[in-house]
Structures are given as C-alpha cells and as structure tokens.
Tab-separated table of C-alpha atoms and ligand atoms in Angstrom:
chain	number	residue	atom	x	y	z
A	29	MET	CA	71.656	77.097	95.825
A	30	THR	CA	68.626	75.771	97.640
A	31	ALA	CA	68.401	72.074	98.310
A	32	LEU	CA	66.438	69.914	95.885
A	33	LYS	CA	64.678	66.858	97.168
A	34	LYS	CA	61.936	64.575	95.924
A	35	PRO	CA	58.518	65.952	96.990
A	36	ARG	CA	57.194	64.474	100.240
A	37	SER	CA	53.884	63.591	98.576
A	38	ILE	CA	55.676	60.891	96.569
A	39	ILE	CA	55.518	57.938	98.929
A	40	GLN	CA	56.493	54.985	96.734
A	41	PRO	CA	59.314	54.187	94.310
A	42	VAL	CA	58.546	54.853	90.647
A	43	SER	CA	56.625	52.052	88.919
A	44	PHE	CA	56.936	53.416	85.377
A	45	CYS	CA	59.450	51.858	82.959
A	46	ALA	CA	63.044	53.099	82.824
A	47	GLY	CA	63.265	56.525	81.206
A	48	CYS	CA	59.480	57.073	81.143
A	49	GLY	CA	58.287	60.677	80.961
A	50	HIS	CA	55.224	59.958	83.103
A	51	ALA	CA	57.608	59.736	86.088
A	52	ILE	CA	59.095	63.184	85.468
A	53	ILE	CA	55.561	64.563	85.067
A	54	GLN	CA	54.503	62.909	88.330
A	55	ARG	CA	57.355	64.721	90.100
A	56	LEU	CA	56.463	68.061	88.487
A	57	ILE	CA	52.824	67.691	89.561
A	58	ALA	CA	53.815	66.937	93.164
A	59	GLU	CA	56.336	69.801	93.247
A	60	CYS	CA	53.776	72.316	91.969
A	61	ILE	CA	51.189	71.125	94.488
A	62	GLU	CA	53.633	71.370	97.387
A	63	GLU	CA	55.039	74.735	96.317
A	64	LEU	CA	51.475	76.106	96.232
A	65	GLY	CA	50.614	74.417	99.555
A	66	LEU	CA	47.669	72.515	98.065
A	67	GLN	CA	48.445	68.995	99.364
A	68	ASP	CA	45.336	68.794	101.546
A	69	GLN	CA	42.940	70.098	98.910
A	70	ILE	CA	43.791	67.757	96.045
A	71	ILE	CA	41.549	65.209	94.391
A	72	ALA	CA	43.677	63.552	91.712
A	73	CYS	CA	42.321	61.680	88.702
A	74	CYS	CA	44.301	59.190	86.696
A	75	ASP	CA	43.326	56.973	83.831
A	76	ILE	CA	43.173	53.220	83.367
A	77	ALA	CA	46.450	53.394	81.430
A	78	CYS	CA	50.042	54.104	82.413
A	79	SER	CA	49.171	57.180	84.530
A	80	GLU	CA	47.451	54.758	86.900
A	81	TRP	CA	50.908	53.950	88.324
A	82	SER	CA	50.608	57.309	90.109
A	83	LEU	CA	47.587	56.269	92.131
A	84	ASP	CA	49.448	54.603	95.008
A	85	ALA	CA	52.687	56.543	94.569
A	86	LEU	CA	51.201	59.926	95.489
A	87	ASP	CA	49.800	60.729	98.908
A	88	TYR	CA	46.580	62.359	97.622
A	89	ASP	CA	42.946	61.365	97.397
A	90	PHE	CA	42.848	59.634	94.022
A	91	ILE	CA	40.335	58.315	91.539
A	92	ALA	CA	41.080	56.178	88.475
A	93	GLY	CA	38.347	56.878	85.984
A	94	PRO	CA	37.364	54.481	83.200
A	95	HIS	CA	39.833	54.711	80.309
A	96	GLY	CA	39.155	57.852	78.272
A	97	ARG	CA	36.600	59.340	80.650
A	98	ILE	CA	39.061	61.233	82.827
A	99	ALA	CA	37.942	64.752	81.830
A	100	ALA	CA	34.316	63.793	82.552
A	101	VAL	CA	35.259	62.236	85.905
A	102	ALA	CA	37.256	65.343	86.862
A	103	THR	CA	34.367	67.550	85.726
A	104	GLY	CA	31.964	65.646	87.973
A	105	ILE	CA	34.268	65.929	90.971
A	106	LYS	CA	34.806	69.656	90.466
A	107	LYS	CA	31.058	70.279	90.075
A	108	VAL	CA	30.203	68.597	93.391
A	109	ARG	CA	33.346	69.681	95.264
A	110	PRO	CA	34.233	73.131	93.889
A	111	ASP	CA	36.312	73.707	97.024
A	112	LYS	CA	38.783	70.997	95.975
A	113	ILE	CA	41.699	71.309	93.560
A	114	VAL	CA	41.081	68.685	90.882
A	115	TYR	CA	43.662	67.577	88.369
A	116	ALA	CA	43.727	64.898	85.689
A	117	HIS	CA	46.885	63.073	84.565
A	118	ALA	CA	46.007	61.200	81.400
A	119	GLY	CA	47.424	59.692	78.234
A	120	ASP	CA	46.981	61.011	74.718
A	121	GLY	CA	44.952	57.971	73.660
A	122	SER	CA	42.632	58.609	76.562
A	123	SER	CA	42.382	62.366	76.090
A	124	TYR	CA	42.536	62.746	72.324
A	125	VAL	CA	41.155	59.532	70.834
A	126	ILE	CA	38.724	57.399	72.854
A	127	GLY	CA	37.991	60.347	75.168
A	128	LEU	CA	38.145	63.254	72.727
A	129	THR	CA	34.485	64.076	73.425
A	130	GLU	CA	35.057	64.229	77.168
A	131	THR	CA	38.136	66.434	76.767
A	132	CYS	CA	36.394	68.798	74.336
A	133	TYR	CA	33.301	69.189	76.496
A	134	ALA	CA	35.342	69.868	79.619
A	135	ALA	CA	37.035	72.585	77.531
A	136	ILE	CA	33.758	73.842	76.024
A	137	ARG	CA	32.197	74.063	79.487
A	138	ASP	CA	35.392	75.788	80.660
A	139	VAL	CA	35.428	73.587	83.769
A	140	PRO	CA	38.088	74.937	86.164
A	141	ILE	CA	40.225	71.794	86.342
A	142	THR	CA	43.888	71.238	85.530
A	143	MET	CA	44.342	68.611	82.821
A	144	ILE	CA	47.775	67.189	82.029
A	145	VAL	CA	47.924	65.198	78.795
A	146	VAL	CA	50.935	62.967	78.217
A	147	ASN	CA	51.690	62.944	74.485
A	148	ASN	CA	53.825	59.811	74.129
A	149	ALA	CA	52.727	59.248	70.540
A	150	CYS	CA	51.290	55.799	71.240
A	151	LEU	CA	48.930	53.763	73.427
A	152	GLY	CA	51.528	52.932	76.057
A	153	MET	CA	49.907	50.528	78.448
A	154	THR	CA	48.403	48.200	75.848
A	155	GLY	CA	51.615	47.718	73.860
A	156	GLY	CA	52.423	50.905	71.996
A	157	GLN	CA	49.773	50.822	69.286
A	158	MET	CA	49.512	53.764	66.889
A	159	ASN	CA	47.722	56.815	68.278
A	160	LEU	CA	45.576	58.448	65.576
A	161	ALA	CA	46.123	61.906	67.074
A	162	THR	CA	49.807	61.814	67.967
A	163	THR	CA	51.831	59.121	66.145
A	164	LEU	CA	54.016	60.814	63.529
A	165	LEU	CA	53.778	59.799	59.868
A	166	GLY	CA	56.286	57.071	59.143
A	167	ASP	CA	56.686	56.045	62.784
A	168	LYS	CA	56.645	52.303	63.365
A	169	THR	CA	54.421	51.015	66.150
A	170	SER	CA	53.044	47.593	67.067
A	171	SER	CA	49.955	48.354	64.940
A	172	SER	CA	51.791	50.196	62.141
A	173	PRO	CA	54.818	47.917	61.663
A	174	TYR	CA	55.751	49.466	58.291
A	175	GLY	CA	55.344	53.031	59.569
A	176	ARG	CA	52.218	55.162	59.840
A	177	SER	CA	50.824	56.015	56.423
A	178	LYS	CA	48.593	58.986	55.685
A	179	ASP	CA	46.625	56.984	53.128
A	180	SER	CA	45.367	54.436	55.623
A	181	THR	CA	45.241	56.385	58.900
A	182	GLY	CA	45.390	60.120	58.094
A	183	HIS	CA	47.920	62.432	59.682
A	184	PRO	CA	48.462	63.396	63.319
A	185	VAL	CA	46.442	66.320	64.700
A	186	ASP	CA	47.580	69.180	66.893
A	187	MET	CA	44.767	69.072	69.447
A	188	LEU	CA	45.892	72.293	71.117
A	189	LYS	CA	45.126	74.090	67.853
A	190	LEU	CA	41.611	72.659	68.087
A	191	ILE	CA	41.245	73.601	71.767
A	192	GLN	CA	42.634	77.048	70.924
A	193	ASN	CA	39.327	77.818	69.202
A	194	LEU	CA	37.391	77.220	72.422
A	195	ASP	CA	36.998	79.706	75.256
A	196	VAL	CA	39.413	78.145	77.734
A	197	GLN	CA	41.713	79.673	80.326
A	198	PHE	CA	45.062	78.146	79.426
A	199	ALA	CA	46.539	75.713	76.925
A	200	ALA	CA	50.250	75.018	76.532
A	201	ARG	CA	52.618	72.336	75.328
A	202	GLY	CA	55.883	71.432	77.037
A	203	ALA	CA	58.471	68.695	76.573
A	204	LEU	CA	60.898	66.702	78.707
A	205	PHE	CA	64.024	66.269	76.583
A	206	ASP	CA	66.294	68.438	78.739
A	207	PRO	CA	66.203	70.155	82.159
A	208	ARG	CA	65.372	73.558	80.642
A	209	HIS	CA	62.269	72.226	78.932
A	210	ILE	CA	61.346	70.203	82.011
A	211	GLU	CA	61.408	73.455	84.025
A	212	GLU	CA	59.318	75.186	81.363
A	213	THR	CA	56.790	72.345	81.518
A	214	LYS	CA	56.705	72.767	85.283
A	215	ARG	CA	55.866	76.458	84.894
A	216	TYR	CA	52.936	75.534	82.644
A	217	ILE	CA	51.648	72.929	85.109
A	218	LYS	CA	52.005	75.395	87.969
A	219	LYS	CA	50.062	77.973	85.991
A	220	GLY	CA	47.342	75.353	85.502
A	221	PHE	CA	47.059	74.895	89.275
A	222	GLU	CA	47.252	78.627	89.998
A	223	ASN	CA	44.374	79.220	87.587
A	224	GLN	CA	42.288	76.756	89.549
A	225	VAL	CA	43.171	78.362	92.875
A	226	SER	CA	42.019	81.732	91.542
A	227	LYS	CA	38.822	80.107	90.212
A	228	LYS	CA	39.593	80.627	86.562
A	229	GLY	CA	38.611	78.214	83.798
A	230	PHE	CA	39.870	75.078	82.065
A	231	SER	CA	43.653	74.639	81.852
A	232	VAL	CA	45.286	71.967	79.706
A	233	ILE	CA	48.985	71.231	79.586
A	234	GLU	CA	50.173	68.733	76.995
A	235	VAL	CA	53.633	67.246	77.463
A	236	LEU	CA	55.768	65.590	74.767
A	237	SER	CA	56.961	62.577	76.702
A	238	PRO	CA	59.004	59.482	75.855
A	239	CYS	CA	57.791	55.872	75.970
A	240	PRO	CA	61.145	54.154	75.376
A	241	THR	CA	59.675	50.701	76.000
A	242	ASN	CA	57.191	50.859	73.134
A	243	TRP	CA	59.264	53.073	70.855
A	244	ASN	CA	62.001	50.415	70.987
A	245	LEU	CA	64.553	53.125	71.668
A	246	SER	CA	66.965	53.661	74.532
A	247	PRO	CA	65.730	56.383	76.916
A	248	VAL	CA	68.481	58.682	75.604
A	249	ASP	CA	67.488	58.116	71.961
A	250	ALA	CA	63.790	58.523	72.827
A	251	MET	CA	64.493	62.011	74.225
A	252	LYS	CA	66.529	62.806	71.098
A	253	LYS	CA	63.609	61.756	68.890
A	254	ILE	CA	61.280	64.132	70.757
A	255	ARG	CA	63.722	67.014	70.372
A	256	GLU	CA	64.457	66.392	66.706
A	257	GLU	CA	61.144	65.048	65.358
A	258	ASN	CA	58.062	65.339	67.585
A	259	THR	CA	58.571	69.019	68.424
A	260	LYS	CA	58.504	69.769	64.676
A	261	VAL	CA	54.951	68.419	64.388
A	262	PHE	CA	53.829	69.522	67.842
A	263	PRO	CA	55.336	72.978	68.483
A	264	LEU	CA	56.050	73.929	72.088
A	265	GLY	CA	54.714	77.006	73.817
A	266	ILE	CA	51.599	78.710	75.137
A	267	TYR	CA	48.586	78.392	72.839
A	268	VAL	CA	45.999	80.163	75.013
A	269	ASP	CA	46.415	82.363	78.051
A	270	ARG	CA	43.129	84.177	78.522
A	271	GLU	CA	44.685	86.381	81.164
A	272	GLU	CA	47.291	87.642	78.723
A	273	ARG	CA	44.864	87.542	75.800
A	274	GLY	CA	47.628	85.684	73.969
A	275	THR	CA	46.600	83.122	71.421
A	276	GLY	CA	49.758	82.446	69.418
A	277	CYS	CA	52.169	79.648	70.100
A	278	GLY	CA	55.881	80.012	70.555
B	11	MET	CA	78.780	74.195	98.456
B	12	ALA	CA	75.763	72.132	97.467
B	13	LYS	CA	76.459	68.675	96.089
B	14	SER	CA	74.427	65.953	94.479
B	15	ASN	CA	73.798	62.762	96.400
B	16	ALA	CA	72.506	59.603	94.710
B	17	ASN	CA	70.423	56.738	96.059
B	18	THR	CA	71.406	54.289	93.351
B	19	GLU	CA	69.053	51.569	94.662
B	20	LEU	CA	66.315	53.587	92.894
B	21	CYS	CA	68.230	53.807	89.585
B	22	LYS	CA	66.799	52.094	86.489
B	23	GLY	CA	69.868	52.521	84.297
B	24	CYS	CA	68.277	54.903	81.795
B	25	ARG	CA	71.486	57.004	81.564
B	26	LEU	CA	69.524	60.224	81.029
B	27	CYS	CA	71.473	61.963	83.807
B	28	ILE	CA	74.867	61.394	82.186
B	29	GLN	CA	74.393	63.780	79.289
B	30	VAL	CA	72.777	66.624	81.262
B	31	CYS	CA	75.558	67.044	83.802
B	32	PRO	CA	77.506	70.169	82.768
B	33	LYS	CA	80.605	68.948	84.638
B	34	GLN	CA	80.621	65.339	83.383
B	35	ALA	CA	80.491	64.426	87.055
B	36	ILE	CA	78.163	61.449	86.616
B	37	ILE	CA	79.917	58.238	85.728
B	38	PRO	CA	78.036	55.331	84.121
B	39	LEU	CA	78.997	52.073	85.833
B	40	GLU	CA	78.579	48.445	84.823
B	41	ASP	CA	77.715	47.525	88.439
B	42	LEU	CA	74.119	46.507	89.142
B	43	ASN	CA	71.825	47.492	91.999
B	44	LYS	CA	69.612	44.991	93.847
B	45	ALA	CA	66.885	45.380	91.222
B	46	GLY	CA	69.378	44.466	88.498
B	47	TYR	CA	69.861	47.846	86.819
B	48	LYS	CA	73.197	49.388	85.836
B	49	ILE	CA	73.929	52.269	88.180
B	50	ILE	CA	75.905	55.508	88.153
B	51	ALA	CA	78.340	57.200	90.499
B	52	ILE	CA	78.921	60.888	91.191
B	53	ASN	CA	82.379	62.402	91.134
B	54	THR	CA	81.655	64.653	94.095
B	55	ALA	CA	84.800	66.720	93.617
B	56	ALA	CA	83.610	67.776	90.155
B	57	CYS	CA	79.943	68.315	91.120
B	58	ILE	CA	78.785	71.929	91.403
B	59	GLY	CA	75.344	71.125	92.833
B	60	CYS	CA	73.500	72.623	89.850
B	61	GLY	CA	70.557	70.185	90.111
B	62	MET	CA	70.363	69.213	86.428
B	63	CYS	CA	70.548	65.535	87.395
B	64	TYR	CA	67.713	65.978	89.911
B	65	ARG	CA	65.541	67.612	87.247
B	66	MET	CA	66.211	64.939	84.622
B	67	CYS	CA	66.110	61.685	86.592
B	68	PRO	CA	62.747	59.884	86.191
B	69	ASP	CA	63.419	57.772	89.279
B	70	TYR	CA	64.230	60.502	91.809
B	71	VAL	CA	67.691	59.100	92.501
B	72	PHE	CA	69.298	62.491	93.217
B	73	SER	CA	68.986	65.028	95.963
B	74	ILE	CA	70.984	68.219	96.157
B	75	GLU	CA	72.157	69.008	99.636
B	76	GLN	CA	74.533	71.401	101.315
B	77	GLU	CA	77.842	69.655	101.830
B	78	THR	CA	77.813	68.941	105.554
B	79	LYS	CA	78.739	65.275	105.495
B	80	SER	CA	81.109	63.131	103.517
B	81	TYR	CA	79.878	61.551	100.319
B	82	GLY	CA	80.883	58.489	98.460
C	10	TPP	C1	36.910	51.519	77.611
C	10	TPP	C2	38.272	50.931	77.480
C	10	TPP	N1	38.788	50.724	76.243
C	10	TPP	C3	40.028	50.217	76.101
C	10	TPP	C4	40.782	49.881	77.196
C	10	TPP	C5	42.157	49.312	77.036
C	10	TPP	N2	43.185	50.296	77.240
C	10	TPP	C6	43.802	50.435	78.429
C	10	TPP	S1	45.010	51.570	78.399
C	10	TPP	C7	44.706	51.900	76.763
C	10	TPP	C8	45.526	52.907	75.969
C	10	TPP	C9	46.360	53.792	76.774
C	10	TPP	O1	46.977	54.785	75.995
C	10	TPP	P1	47.063	56.280	76.468
C	10	TPP	O2	45.738	56.776	76.869
C	10	TPP	O3	47.753	57.048	75.414
C	10	TPP	O4	47.929	56.226	77.794
C	10	TPP	P2	49.414	55.701	78.069
C	10	TPP	O5	49.281	54.305	78.576
C	10	TPP	O6	50.191	55.805	76.791
C	10	TPP	O7	49.906	56.634	79.113
C	10	TPP	C10	43.679	51.108	76.268
C	10	TPP	C11	43.216	51.151	74.873
C	10	TPP	C12	40.201	50.098	78.473
C	10	TPP	N3	40.885	49.841	79.601
C	10	TPP	N4	38.954	50.611	78.587
C	11	SF4	S1	54.780	51.608	78.654
C	11	SF4	FE1	55.630	53.593	78.012
C	11	SF4	S2	54.291	55.154	78.937
C	11	SF4	FE2	53.892	53.205	79.992
C	11	SF4	S3	55.242	53.218	81.802
C	11	SF4	FE3	56.355	52.164	80.152
C	11	SF4	S4	57.559	53.771	79.121
C	11	SF4	FE4	55.972	54.784	80.360
C	12	SF4	S1	68.669	59.353	85.284
C	12	SF4	FE1	68.267	58.372	87.258
C	12	SF4	S2	67.507	56.316	86.769
C	12	SF4	FE2	68.468	57.135	84.917
C	12	SF4	S3	70.611	56.379	85.004
C	12	SF4	FE3	70.588	58.420	85.929
C	12	SF4	S4	70.308	57.991	88.125
C	12	SF4	FE4	69.726	56.131	87.051
C	13	SF4	S1	74.333	68.562	90.548
C	13	SF4	FE1	74.968	69.256	88.489
C	13	SF4	S2	77.184	68.991	88.515
C	13	SF4	FE2	76.431	67.788	90.236
C	13	SF4	S3	76.152	65.721	89.404
C	13	SF4	FE3	74.187	66.778	89.197
C	13	SF4	S4	74.235	67.630	87.149
C	13	SF4	FE4	76.332	67.108	87.646
C-alpha cells in the first residue's frame, strides 16, 4: 500500500485536547488541500473558539474571525479574492447559534466557499455549555447539569435539513467514530474543495465530532456515544448535491 | 511490506488507536512520554500496514512506511 504520512502543511504538534475530533478534521482538511495541490491558493478562516488552535498549526494564510462571524468573514474574502480557495473551520455554536444568520446568508447567497462545521454538541472552548442546536435531549452539560429538557430549551435542530431548502451546491454530514467514517468525511470535505475549484456554489460539511473534555467521557466512550446516540438525531450522508440533483440523505 | 511507525512523543494517551487495529498490534502501555501521557507500542511483527491507526489518531503519531529499516 502507499505510504501514509502527516500532511506537510501541518507544521506544529496538535494543541487540541486528547481525543478531540477537531484534530482529525484538521488533518483531513490539510490532506484534501495537498491532494488537490491547493496549498498556495488557500486563505483559511477559523473562529475564536477551539478551531483557532489550527491557526498556527497549518502553513496557510489564516484569519480568525470574530466568534460566530466566520461565514461572513469567508464571504468577504471570497468576494474580494475570488481567485483564492477559501475555507472556514468553525464550531457548531459559532455556525448554528450565535452565527446562524451569517451561515444562512452565505448559503442563501450561494457563496462558493467550503464551510466545515464541527458538531461537538456543546460550546467547547468556553466550558462545554449546552448548544441549542446540537445538544441532545437529556445530555448533561455545564449549563444543563440535570440534562437538557425540551420544556426549557426546546429540542436540537438538524441544520442541514434547514440548509437543504436553500439553493446550495453541497451539504453533507460525516462523523469520526471509526476509520471508515473518517474516510467518508474526507470525501465530503474534498468534494467541498473540488466544488470551489470548479467555481460552483456554497458547500457545507458538518462533522459529528467528540469533545471528550467537556462531555466528561474518555475519548473511546465519546466516540461510542456519537456512534450510538448522536447519529440517531443527526443522520449521516449527503443532503444536497446540486450536481447529482440529489436531495435525500443516507 | 508496509508497517506502522509511531512517534510516541506526540501521543496524548487517548487509546483510540487500540480498538481500530484489525490485528491487535497496538499495545497500550503504562509508560509515560515526556509530556506525561500514557503511550502505546506497535507489535511490528503483527502489523499489516493497513493505516487504520494513522486514520484514527488525532495526534498524528503514526506513519505507514515501506519496511526498509528496523523498527522498535
Ligand atoms: C461575540 C462573542 N461572543 C462570545 C464569545 C465567547 N465564546 C468564545 S468560544 C465560544 C463558544 C464556542 O463554541 P463552538 O462555536 O461550538 O466551538 P467549539 O469551541 O466547540 O469548537 C464562545 C461563546 C466570543 N469570543 N465572542
Ligand atoms: S475543549 Fe473540546 S472541542 Fe475544544 S479542544 Fe478540547 S476536546 Fe476539542
Ligand atoms: S490514537 Fe494516537 S494519541 Fe491516541 S493513544 Fe493512540 S497513538 Fe496515542
Ligand atoms: S497499520 Fe494497521 S495493523 Fe499496523 S498497527 Fe496500524 S492499524 Fe494495526
């Protein structure tokens, strides 16, 4: 088999916590970029949240936007530098809660960027508070110590089902609980970059990703929880592929 | 044959690699690296170079290389 080696664009050791999915996603992003030969064309955007650990670790031009504004920052960059390949690596609090407007309008405008949303079911960097969009009912977090209740905070929302109604290029959800699903997630991310190279529209890839530190689970048990629980509420698969005219998931 | 090689100084002791190895070739150790994390070792004789450990590890500990030098 061919040799496998950490992408050359990763120039620092991983700063994320042990067992954090952001780190696997960072590797997938760098692998896709290198496999497509895009290293010199990238402008990367991260958020003021855990994805910010990527800023110094990757050898790309990088901007950390204000928390939640990452889709708007990436939109601005792409509008003034359409020749560049612009991607956003953001959290689910950023993309789906405080920055839901920015994410939706990037989608509505069909801006040709590649957006990677890390669904770790909490606000990671600030201490694992409940995420209105992604924390499962019953899950205990630092701000829902008795478990999330529908009566006080509503139920989680599948944002890809919302985005599915907009005229976007590509929307898919992957997960990281085993190598097969990690490879599938990589294919989605690669598709997101390929769409941008061929000047197609907005691509969003959501990834079910563990935050063992704030979930108070071992990394192994955090992956198990994703496989057994989170995928039931957030089904994996392609939600929109305008090229294929597919709209179903699965 | 390709084999996995581990730079255990990068390991953070998450143990995610252990369960994905189809040959049970990754051994969890109690030894610590310089950063203080429990590390792993590879049983090179059992390794088939499939790359599952490379794909799973969040800390990029593994590389899969053609066996041209001695490991261990
Ligand atoms: C405008 C603004 N509001 C709030 C914060 C504080 N803050 C920093 S990170 C964060 C939440 C991060 O959660 P998420 O976006 O899901 O990313 P994660 O850290 O889980 O990857 C918050 C609320 C901020 N930095 N700026
Ligand atoms: S707090 Fe959670 S999301 Fe942030 S680096 Fe640690 S494990 Fe990852
Ligand atoms: S997956 Fe990587 S960091 Fe985790 S225990 Fe294995 S070698 Fe160490
Ligand atoms: S390459 Fe495959 S067989 Fe070898 S240690 Fe890694 S997972 Fe196990």
